[in-house]
Amino acid sequence: MKKLQKIELIDKIGRELQERMKFNEIDGYFESYGIPTDHQPSYNSKYVYVKEVLPKVKDEIVLEIASELGIEHEAVSSIPVKVKESEATFWKPGHFKLFVSHLASFKKTIGILKAELEKYGISSFVAHEDIEPTKQWQDEIEKGLFSMDAFCAVLMEGFKESNWTDQEVGVAVGRNVLIIPIRRGLDPYGFIGKYQGFQAIGKNVGQVAEGIFEIISRNEKTKTKYLNTLVELILLSNTANQGIERLKALRKIKDLPKEKVEYLQDKITDNENLKETRFLNPFNEIAWKYKLDGLSLKSFEKAKEEDYDDLPF
């Protein structure tokens, strides 16, 4: 990437993060990339903070951040550019992306796991379901690996003997994404031997899905992106039932930042699908824990009145 391109790209990133995140969220986001956050900006501005921190960061990381934020650019990395997320059509839009590496013999259970994970706003790539017959199999696998947010390996007898699963693990290690080993009769080995893994023996599919959710929502590499993803999915819910399901996941997150609850309270009234007491009641239970007023059906009417007041003449 040329120097001028990097400067221009950092400027775009700064403006995007200024709009989307608070100071502490930017810090959490940077930390997930291993970027130091002890810098004191010369001016109390999120935009200035980003502009002063990112020039010292490797080009590849700046490009990855820009890609994740959906910022269009013409800058080119000195290493092979990873597959664009837009080319990977199998992920559910707006969801956290989890690649699940498993043996074909276990595909039925993995299919059920995929459905359970969607309750948490997690879209999982499961090769036997997500690859269209007309697509090149290996190309689709690569798209999943290079656009995933995290990687999950279901470790069972025969896993390490499979060339494909071992190569998938290798890509995850090389990309330095969060790796979640699911222990089903086989302990983590080789490059993922340092990870403790989640014990699946004696648990049902729903419990394993919840365990994966808890790891993703707490790990430094993923927690900021996952929380932002879940909050936006709540606001974009197509039905009250969908919103309620996603609120259940939000309630399980420990140390939920108050500003995220405030953001939800401010934006929920923009979605008429959520104008139901059966959605508002569980949301208010969360809001009241943070000493917030909560919402009622009248809150939607008030929001509409405020919108009319803001219309230009």
mmCIF file of C-alpha atoms in Angstrom:
data_model
loop_
_atom_site.group_PDB
_atom_site.id
_atom_site.type_symbol
_atom_site.label_atom_id
_atom_site.label_comp_id
_atom_site.label_asym_id
_atom_site.label_seq_id
_atom_site.Cartn_x
_atom_site.Cartn_y
_atom_site.Cartn_z
ATOM 1 C CA MET A 1 0.000 0.000 0.000
ATOM 2 C CA LYS A 2 1.361 3.399 -0.980
ATOM 3 C CA LYS A 3 1.882 6.007 1.758
ATOM 4 C CA LEU A 4 -0.728 8.420 0.411
ATOM 5 C CA GLN A 5 -3.246 5.579 0.069
ATOM 6 C CA LYS A 6 -2.705 4.634 3.700
ATOM 7 C CA ILE A 7 -3.220 8.216 4.867
ATOM 8 C CA GLU A 8 -6.446 8.520 2.895
ATOM 9 C CA LEU A 9 -7.701 5.140 4.083
ATOM 10 C CA ILE A 10 -6.980 5.958 7.740
ATOM 11 C CA ASP A 11 -8.950 9.175 7.296
ATOM 12 C CA LYS A 12 -11.977 7.151 6.108
ATOM 13 C CA ILE A 13 -11.589 4.698 8.991
ATOM 14 C CA GLY A 14 -11.407 7.561 11.467
ATOM 15 C CA ARG A 15 -14.647 9.090 10.220
ATOM 16 C CA GLU A 16 -16.391 5.701 10.210
ATOM 17 C CA LEU A 17 -15.355 4.826 13.777
ATOM 18 C CA GLN A 18 -16.228 8.338 14.979
ATOM 19 C CA GLU A 19 -19.758 7.763 13.727
ATOM 20 C CA ARG A 20 -20.195 4.168 14.911
ATOM 21 C CA MET A 21 -18.366 3.811 18.226
ATOM 22 C CA LYS A 22 -17.607 5.453 21.554
ATOM 23 C CA PHE A 23 -14.014 5.928 22.789
ATOM 24 C CA ASN A 24 -14.004 2.758 24.899
ATOM 25 C CA GLU A 25 -15.509 0.745 22.041
ATOM 26 C CA ILE A 26 -12.764 1.922 19.686
ATOM 27 C CA ASP A 27 -10.197 0.831 22.273
ATOM 28 C CA GLY A 28 -11.823 -2.585 22.538
ATOM 29 C CA TYR A 29 -11.954 -2.852 18.765
ATOM 30 C CA PHE A 30 -8.272 -1.924 18.407
ATOM 31 C CA GLU A 31 -7.282 -4.355 21.165
ATOM 32 C CA SER A 32 -8.942 -7.191 19.227
ATOM 33 C CA TYR A 33 -6.342 -6.482 16.517
ATOM 34 C CA GLY A 34 -3.486 -6.238 19.023
ATOM 35 C CA ILE A 35 -3.215 -2.450 18.557
ATOM 36 C CA PRO A 36 -1.936 -0.575 21.679
ATOM 37 C CA THR A 37 -4.530 1.783 23.159
ATOM 38 C CA ASP A 38 -2.412 3.822 25.576
ATOM 39 C CA HIS A 39 -2.092 6.793 23.200
ATOM 40 C CA GLN A 40 -3.383 10.159 24.430
ATOM 41 C CA PRO A 41 -4.835 12.096 21.472
ATOM 42 C CA SER A 42 -3.720 15.688 20.915
ATOM 43 C CA TYR A 43 -7.391 16.675 20.751
ATOM 44 C CA ASN A 44 -10.441 15.147 22.429
ATOM 45 C CA SER A 45 -11.780 13.603 19.252
ATOM 46 C CA LYS A 46 -12.332 9.973 18.259
ATOM 47 C CA TYR A 47 -11.433 10.924 14.703
ATOM 48 C CA VAL A 48 -8.113 12.462 15.778
ATOM 49 C CA TYR A 49 -7.410 9.475 18.043
ATOM 50 C CA VAL A 50 -7.772 7.015 15.149
ATOM 51 C CA LYS A 51 -5.719 9.264 12.833
ATOM 52 C CA GLU A 52 -2.866 9.339 15.347
ATOM 53 C CA VAL A 53 -2.877 5.623 16.237
ATOM 54 C CA LEU A 54 -3.263 3.808 12.908
ATOM 55 C CA PRO A 55 -0.269 5.240 10.976
ATOM 56 C CA LYS A 56 2.015 3.115 13.196
ATOM 57 C CA VAL A 57 0.002 -0.043 12.493
ATOM 58 C CA LYS A 58 0.956 -2.566 9.790
ATOM 59 C CA ASP A 59 -0.646 -2.028 6.397
ATOM 60 C CA GLU A 60 -2.282 -5.459 6.429
ATOM 61 C CA ILE A 61 -4.147 -4.676 9.669
ATOM 62 C CA VAL A 62 -5.316 -1.271 8.385
ATOM 63 C CA LEU A 63 -6.621 -2.974 5.239
ATOM 64 C CA GLU A 64 -8.386 -5.651 7.281
ATOM 65 C CA ILE A 65 -10.072 -3.010 9.468
ATOM 66 C CA ALA A 66 -11.208 -1.103 6.381
ATOM 67 C CA SER A 67 -12.587 -4.303 4.869
ATOM 68 C CA GLU A 68 -14.444 -5.213 8.050
ATOM 69 C CA LEU A 69 -16.000 -1.735 8.240
ATOM 70 C CA GLY A 70 -17.112 -1.985 4.616
ATOM 71 C CA ILE A 71 -14.957 0.934 3.440
ATOM 72 C CA GLU A 72 -14.269 0.878 -0.293
ATOM 73 C CA HIS A 73 -10.692 1.583 -1.335
ATOM 74 C CA GLU A 74 -8.144 0.836 -4.051
ATOM 75 C CA ALA A 75 -5.185 0.204 -1.739
ATOM 76 C CA VAL A 76 -3.322 -3.048 -2.290
ATOM 77 C CA SER A 77 -1.578 -5.119 0.389
ATOM 78 C CA SER A 78 1.927 -6.509 -0.033
ATOM 79 C CA ILE A 79 0.497 -9.953 0.797
ATOM 80 C CA PRO A 80 -2.262 -11.810 -1.086
ATOM 81 C CA VAL A 81 -5.582 -10.046 -0.558
ATOM 82 C CA LYS A 82 -8.111 -12.227 1.234
ATOM 83 C CA VAL A 83 -11.448 -13.076 -0.296
ATOM 84 C CA LYS A 84 -13.917 -10.220 -0.207
ATOM 85 C CA GLU A 85 -16.823 -10.836 2.135
ATOM 86 C CA SER A 86 -19.220 -9.803 -0.623
ATOM 87 C CA GLU A 87 -18.094 -12.846 -2.611
ATOM 88 C CA ALA A 88 -19.058 -15.197 0.208
ATOM 89 C CA THR A 89 -22.822 -15.404 -0.242
ATOM 90 C CA PHE A 90 -23.491 -18.148 2.302
ATOM 91 C CA TRP A 91 -23.217 -15.977 5.450
ATOM 92 C CA LYS A 92 -26.473 -14.583 6.856
ATOM 93 C CA PRO A 93 -26.330 -10.789 6.361
ATOM 94 C CA GLY A 94 -25.325 -8.801 9.412
ATOM 95 C CA HIS A 95 -24.476 -11.876 11.518
ATOM 96 C CA PHE A 96 -21.230 -12.831 13.250
ATOM 97 C CA LYS A 97 -19.428 -15.316 10.961
ATOM 98 C CA LEU A 98 -18.243 -18.650 12.397
ATOM 99 C CA PHE A 99 -16.562 -21.336 10.275
ATOM 100 C CA VAL A 100 -17.306 -24.820 11.661
ATOM 101 C CA SER A 101 -14.718 -27.462 10.717
ATOM 102 C CA HIS A 102 -16.039 -31.006 11.128
ATOM 103 C CA LEU A 103 -16.070 -34.488 9.666
ATOM 104 C CA ALA A 104 -18.727 -35.312 7.074
ATOM 105 C CA SER A 105 -19.926 -38.202 9.240
ATOM 106 C CA PHE A 106 -21.136 -35.689 11.840
ATOM 107 C CA LYS A 107 -22.982 -33.392 9.433
ATOM 108 C CA LYS A 108 -26.512 -34.021 10.771
ATOM 109 C CA THR A 109 -25.640 -32.836 14.291
ATOM 110 C CA ILE A 110 -23.646 -29.899 12.923
ATOM 111 C CA GLY A 111 -26.693 -28.844 10.908
ATOM 112 C CA ILE A 112 -28.709 -28.679 14.123
ATOM 113 C CA LEU A 113 -25.879 -26.751 15.814
ATOM 114 C CA LYS A 114 -26.020 -24.209 12.995
ATOM 115 C CA ALA A 115 -29.708 -23.545 13.663
ATOM 116 C CA GLU A 116 -29.077 -23.143 17.404
ATOM 117 C CA LEU A 117 -26.240 -20.674 16.826
ATOM 118 C CA GLU A 118 -28.473 -18.423 14.720
ATOM 119 C CA LYS A 119 -30.494 -17.688 17.867
ATOM 120 C CA TYR A 120 -27.389 -15.849 19.095
ATOM 121 C CA GLY A 121 -26.868 -13.898 15.877
ATOM 122 C CA ILE A 122 -24.093 -16.265 14.774
ATOM 123 C CA SER A 123 -24.055 -17.438 11.152
ATOM 124 C CA SER A 124 -22.038 -20.627 10.788
ATOM 125 C CA PHE A 125 -20.538 -21.947 7.582
ATOM 126 C CA VAL A 126 -21.252 -25.678 7.329
ATOM 127 C CA ALA A 127 -19.832 -26.986 4.062
ATOM 128 C CA HIS A 128 -22.354 -29.752 3.321
ATOM 129 C CA GLU A 129 -25.275 -27.299 3.642
ATOM 130 C CA ASP A 130 -23.819 -24.034 2.431
ATOM 131 C CA ILE A 131 -22.015 -24.990 -0.781
ATOM 132 C CA GLU A 132 -24.233 -24.935 -3.851
ATOM 133 C CA PRO A 133 -23.807 -27.947 -6.169
ATOM 134 C CA THR A 134 -22.833 -25.669 -9.058
ATOM 135 C CA LYS A 135 -20.017 -23.961 -7.136
ATOM 136 C CA GLN A 136 -16.429 -25.163 -7.004
ATOM 137 C CA TRP A 137 -16.166 -26.878 -3.629
ATOM 138 C CA GLN A 138 -12.626 -25.796 -2.750
ATOM 139 C CA ASP A 139 -13.244 -22.176 -3.789
ATOM 140 C CA GLU A 140 -16.256 -21.945 -1.491
ATOM 141 C CA ILE A 141 -14.304 -23.425 1.414
ATOM 142 C CA GLU A 142 -11.602 -20.791 0.885
ATOM 143 C CA LYS A 143 -14.186 -17.994 0.804
ATOM 144 C CA GLY A 144 -15.525 -19.167 4.146
ATOM 145 C CA LEU A 145 -12.059 -19.397 5.697
ATOM 146 C CA PHE A 146 -10.937 -15.972 4.525
ATOM 147 C CA SER A 147 -14.112 -14.116 5.484
ATOM 148 C CA MET A 148 -14.852 -15.764 8.869
ATOM 149 C CA ASP A 149 -14.752 -13.849 12.164
ATOM 150 C CA ALA A 150 -13.908 -16.950 14.220
ATOM 151 C CA PHE A 151 -13.186 -20.659 13.746
ATOM 152 C CA CYS A 152 -14.661 -23.698 15.482
ATOM 153 C CA ALA A 153 -13.186 -27.209 15.181
ATOM 154 C CA VAL A 154 -15.284 -30.194 16.270
ATOM 155 C CA LEU A 155 -12.546 -32.552 17.452
ATOM 156 C CA MET A 156 -13.466 -36.225 17.269
ATOM 157 C CA GLU A 157 -11.898 -39.488 16.198
ATOM 158 C CA GLY A 158 -10.636 -39.177 12.622
ATOM 159 C CA PHE A 159 -10.403 -35.361 12.654
ATOM 160 C CA LYS A 160 -6.597 -35.138 12.635
ATOM 161 C CA GLU A 161 -6.360 -37.781 9.904
ATOM 162 C CA SER A 162 -8.396 -35.619 7.531
ATOM 163 C CA ASN A 163 -6.239 -33.428 5.289
ATOM 164 C CA TRP A 164 -9.058 -30.949 4.781
ATOM 165 C CA THR A 165 -9.822 -30.275 8.428
ATOM 166 C CA ASP A 166 -6.122 -29.899 9.258
ATOM 167 C CA GLN A 167 -5.708 -27.385 6.433
ATOM 168 C CA GLU A 168 -8.727 -25.453 7.681
ATOM 169 C CA VAL A 169 -7.135 -25.284 11.131
ATOM 170 C CA GLY A 170 -3.921 -24.049 9.510
ATOM 171 C CA VAL A 171 -5.695 -21.134 7.830
ATOM 172 C CA ALA A 172 -7.355 -20.161 11.121
ATOM 173 C CA VAL A 173 -3.989 -20.212 12.918
ATOM 174 C CA GLY A 174 -2.390 -18.189 10.138
ATOM 175 C CA ARG A 175 -5.119 -15.554 10.215
ATOM 176 C CA ASN A 176 -4.890 -15.339 14.019
ATOM 177 C CA VAL A 177 -8.662 -15.481 14.474
ATOM 178 C CA LEU A 178 -10.313 -16.867 17.592
ATOM 179 C CA ILE A 179 -10.171 -20.680 17.510
ATOM 180 C CA ILE A 180 -12.734 -22.666 19.519
ATOM 181 C CA PRO A 181 -11.904 -26.373 19.810
ATOM 182 C CA ILE A 182 -14.979 -28.468 20.638
ATOM 183 C CA ARG A 183 -13.755 -31.600 22.412
ATOM 184 C CA ARG A 184 -15.812 -34.611 21.404
ATOM 185 C CA GLY A 185 -13.435 -37.434 22.241
ATOM 186 C CA LEU A 186 -10.284 -35.716 20.953
ATOM 187 C CA ASP A 187 -8.154 -33.107 22.726
ATOM 188 C CA PRO A 188 -6.682 -30.064 20.940
ATOM 189 C CA TYR A 189 -3.384 -30.939 19.277
ATOM 190 C CA GLY A 190 -0.593 -29.389 17.204
ATOM 191 C CA PHE A 191 -0.988 -25.655 16.622
ATOM 192 C CA ILE A 192 -4.256 -25.556 18.576
ATOM 193 C CA GLY A 193 -2.899 -27.630 21.451
ATOM 194 C CA LYS A 194 -2.558 -24.466 23.551
ATOM 195 C CA TYR A 195 -6.329 -23.957 23.535
ATOM 196 C CA GLN A 196 -8.233 -25.629 26.348
ATOM 197 C CA GLY A 197 -11.288 -26.357 24.256
ATOM 198 C CA PHE A 198 -14.950 -26.768 25.172
ATOM 199 C CA GLN A 199 -15.999 -30.178 26.470
ATOM 200 C CA ALA A 200 -19.013 -31.382 24.481
ATOM 201 C CA ILE A 201 -19.277 -34.891 25.938
ATOM 202 C CA GLY A 202 -22.429 -35.141 28.055
ATOM 203 C CA LYS A 203 -23.982 -31.952 26.620
ATOM 204 C CA ASN A 204 -26.801 -31.486 24.118
ATOM 205 C CA VAL A 205 -26.581 -29.354 20.975
ATOM 206 C CA GLY A 206 -28.222 -26.343 22.633
ATOM 207 C CA GLN A 207 -25.678 -26.385 25.460
ATOM 208 C CA VAL A 208 -22.789 -26.575 23.001
ATOM 209 C CA ALA A 209 -24.217 -23.597 21.067
ATOM 210 C CA GLU A 210 -24.485 -21.625 24.302
ATOM 211 C CA GLY A 211 -20.898 -22.537 25.175
ATOM 212 C CA ILE A 212 -19.688 -21.247 21.807
ATOM 213 C CA PHE A 213 -21.698 -18.045 22.300
ATOM 214 C CA GLU A 214 -20.164 -17.472 25.732
ATOM 215 C CA ILE A 215 -16.628 -17.876 24.380
ATOM 216 C CA ILE A 216 -17.240 -15.502 21.466
ATOM 217 C CA SER A 217 -18.950 -12.888 23.649
ATOM 218 C CA ARG A 218 -16.086 -12.846 26.186
ATOM 219 C CA ASN A 219 -12.923 -13.317 24.145
ATOM 220 C CA GLU A 220 -10.856 -10.186 23.494
ATOM 221 C CA LYS A 221 -10.564 -10.998 19.791
ATOM 222 C CA THR A 222 -14.303 -11.142 19.188
ATOM 223 C CA LYS A 223 -16.350 -9.604 21.999
ATOM 224 C CA THR A 224 -16.504 -6.046 20.630
ATOM 225 C CA LYS A 225 -17.480 -7.076 17.109
ATOM 226 C CA TYR A 226 -19.954 -9.670 18.360
ATOM 227 C CA LEU A 227 -21.686 -7.218 20.703
ATOM 228 C CA ASN A 228 -21.945 -4.578 17.976
ATOM 229 C CA THR A 229 -23.338 -7.228 15.621
ATOM 230 C CA LEU A 230 -25.930 -8.447 18.115
ATOM 231 C CA VAL A 231 -27.103 -4.924 18.976
ATOM 232 C CA GLU A 232 -27.608 -4.068 15.306
ATOM 233 C CA LEU A 233 -29.447 -7.355 14.694
ATOM 234 C CA ILE A 234 -31.857 -6.512 17.521
ATOM 235 C CA LEU A 235 -32.571 -3.134 15.929
ATOM 236 C CA LEU A 236 -33.101 -4.744 12.494
ATOM 237 C CA SER A 237 -35.434 -7.505 13.714
ATOM 238 C CA ASN A 238 -38.214 -8.291 11.245
ATOM 239 C CA THR A 239 -40.616 -9.468 13.963
ATOM 240 C CA ALA A 240 -41.074 -9.055 17.697
ATOM 241 C CA ASN A 241 -40.339 -12.769 18.116
ATOM 242 C CA GLN A 242 -37.003 -12.351 16.377
ATOM 243 C CA GLY A 243 -36.182 -9.367 18.563
ATOM 244 C CA ILE A 244 -37.100 -11.295 21.724
ATOM 245 C CA GLU A 245 -34.829 -14.197 20.701
ATOM 246 C CA ARG A 246 -31.908 -11.821 20.213
ATOM 247 C CA LEU A 247 -32.620 -10.038 23.495
ATOM 248 C CA LYS A 248 -32.236 -13.399 25.237
ATOM 249 C CA ALA A 249 -28.675 -13.569 23.931
ATOM 250 C CA LEU A 250 -27.967 -9.971 24.984
ATOM 251 C CA ARG A 251 -29.154 -10.663 28.533
ATOM 252 C CA LYS A 252 -26.613 -13.472 28.849
ATOM 253 C CA ILE A 253 -23.650 -11.197 28.127
ATOM 254 C CA LYS A 254 -21.745 -10.360 31.288
ATOM 255 C CA ASP A 255 -20.444 -6.811 31.794
ATOM 256 C CA LEU A 256 -22.793 -5.406 29.155
ATOM 257 C CA PRO A 257 -21.746 -1.742 28.649
ATOM 258 C CA LYS A 258 -24.409 0.747 29.716
ATOM 259 C CA GLU A 259 -23.861 2.806 26.571
ATOM 260 C CA LYS A 260 -25.006 -0.145 24.447
ATOM 261 C CA VAL A 261 -28.285 -0.321 26.369
ATOM 262 C CA GLU A 262 -28.686 3.451 26.006
ATOM 263 C CA TYR A 263 -28.053 3.149 22.273
ATOM 264 C CA LEU A 264 -30.728 0.450 21.995
ATOM 265 C CA GLN A 265 -33.228 2.518 23.958
ATOM 266 C CA ASP A 266 -32.601 5.453 21.635
ATOM 267 C CA LYS A 267 -32.918 3.438 18.390
ATOM 268 C CA ILE A 268 -35.576 0.799 19.096
ATOM 269 C CA THR A 269 -38.420 3.221 18.388
ATOM 270 C CA ASP A 270 -37.212 3.474 14.774
ATOM 271 C CA ASN A 271 -38.424 -0.099 14.178
ATOM 272 C CA GLU A 272 -42.208 -0.508 14.202
ATOM 273 C CA ASN A 273 -41.761 -4.301 14.287
ATOM 274 C CA LEU A 274 -40.636 -3.932 17.903
ATOM 275 C CA LYS A 275 -43.692 -1.928 18.955
ATOM 276 C CA GLU A 276 -45.076 -4.726 21.113
ATOM 277 C CA THR A 277 -45.170 -5.029 24.885
ATOM 278 C CA ARG A 278 -43.900 -8.614 24.753
ATOM 279 C CA PHE A 279 -40.656 -7.246 23.291
ATOM 280 C CA LEU A 280 -40.525 -4.055 25.356
ATOM 281 C CA ASN A 281 -41.018 -5.856 28.693
ATOM 282 C CA PRO A 282 -37.822 -7.956 28.485
ATOM 283 C CA PHE A 283 -35.914 -4.967 27.102
ATOM 284 C CA ASN A 284 -37.066 -2.819 30.024
ATOM 285 C CA GLU A 285 -35.829 -5.449 32.467
ATOM 286 C CA ILE A 286 -32.371 -4.861 31.011
ATOM 287 C CA ALA A 287 -32.760 -1.063 30.926
ATOM 288 C CA TRP A 288 -33.916 -0.827 34.551
ATOM 289 C CA LYS A 289 -30.778 -2.608 35.749
ATOM 290 C CA TYR A 290 -28.855 0.383 34.389
ATOM 291 C CA LYS A 291 -31.234 2.916 35.977
ATOM 292 C CA LEU A 292 -32.736 3.820 32.595
ATOM 293 C CA ASP A 293 -36.401 4.747 32.118
ATOM 294 C CA GLY A 294 -37.215 2.002 29.655
ATOM 295 C CA LEU A 295 -39.737 2.177 26.804
ATOM 296 C CA SER A 296 -43.493 1.988 26.320
ATOM 297 C CA LEU A 297 -45.793 1.966 23.305
ATOM 298 C CA LYS A 298 -46.101 5.741 23.704
ATOM 299 C CA SER A 299 -42.339 6.048 23.183
ATOM 300 C CA PHE A 300 -42.884 5.161 19.508
ATOM 301 C CA GLU A 301 -45.516 7.897 19.137
ATOM 302 C CA LYS A 302 -43.210 10.435 20.746
ATOM 303 C CA ALA A 303 -40.376 9.406 18.441
ATOM 304 C CA LYS A 304 -42.621 10.017 15.416
ATOM 305 C CA GLU A 305 -43.528 13.493 16.691
ATOM 306 C CA GLU A 306 -39.856 14.342 17.131
ATOM 307 C CA ASP A 307 -39.137 13.165 13.593
ATOM 308 C CA TYR A 308 -41.793 15.519 12.228
ATOM 309 C CA ASP A 309 -40.311 18.423 14.171
ATOM 310 C CA ASP A 310 -36.942 17.788 12.538
ATOM 311 C CA LEU A 311 -38.244 17.837 8.958
ATOM 312 C CA PRO A 312 -36.869 20.784 6.984
ATOM 313 C CA PHE A 313 -39.378 23.228 5.512
#
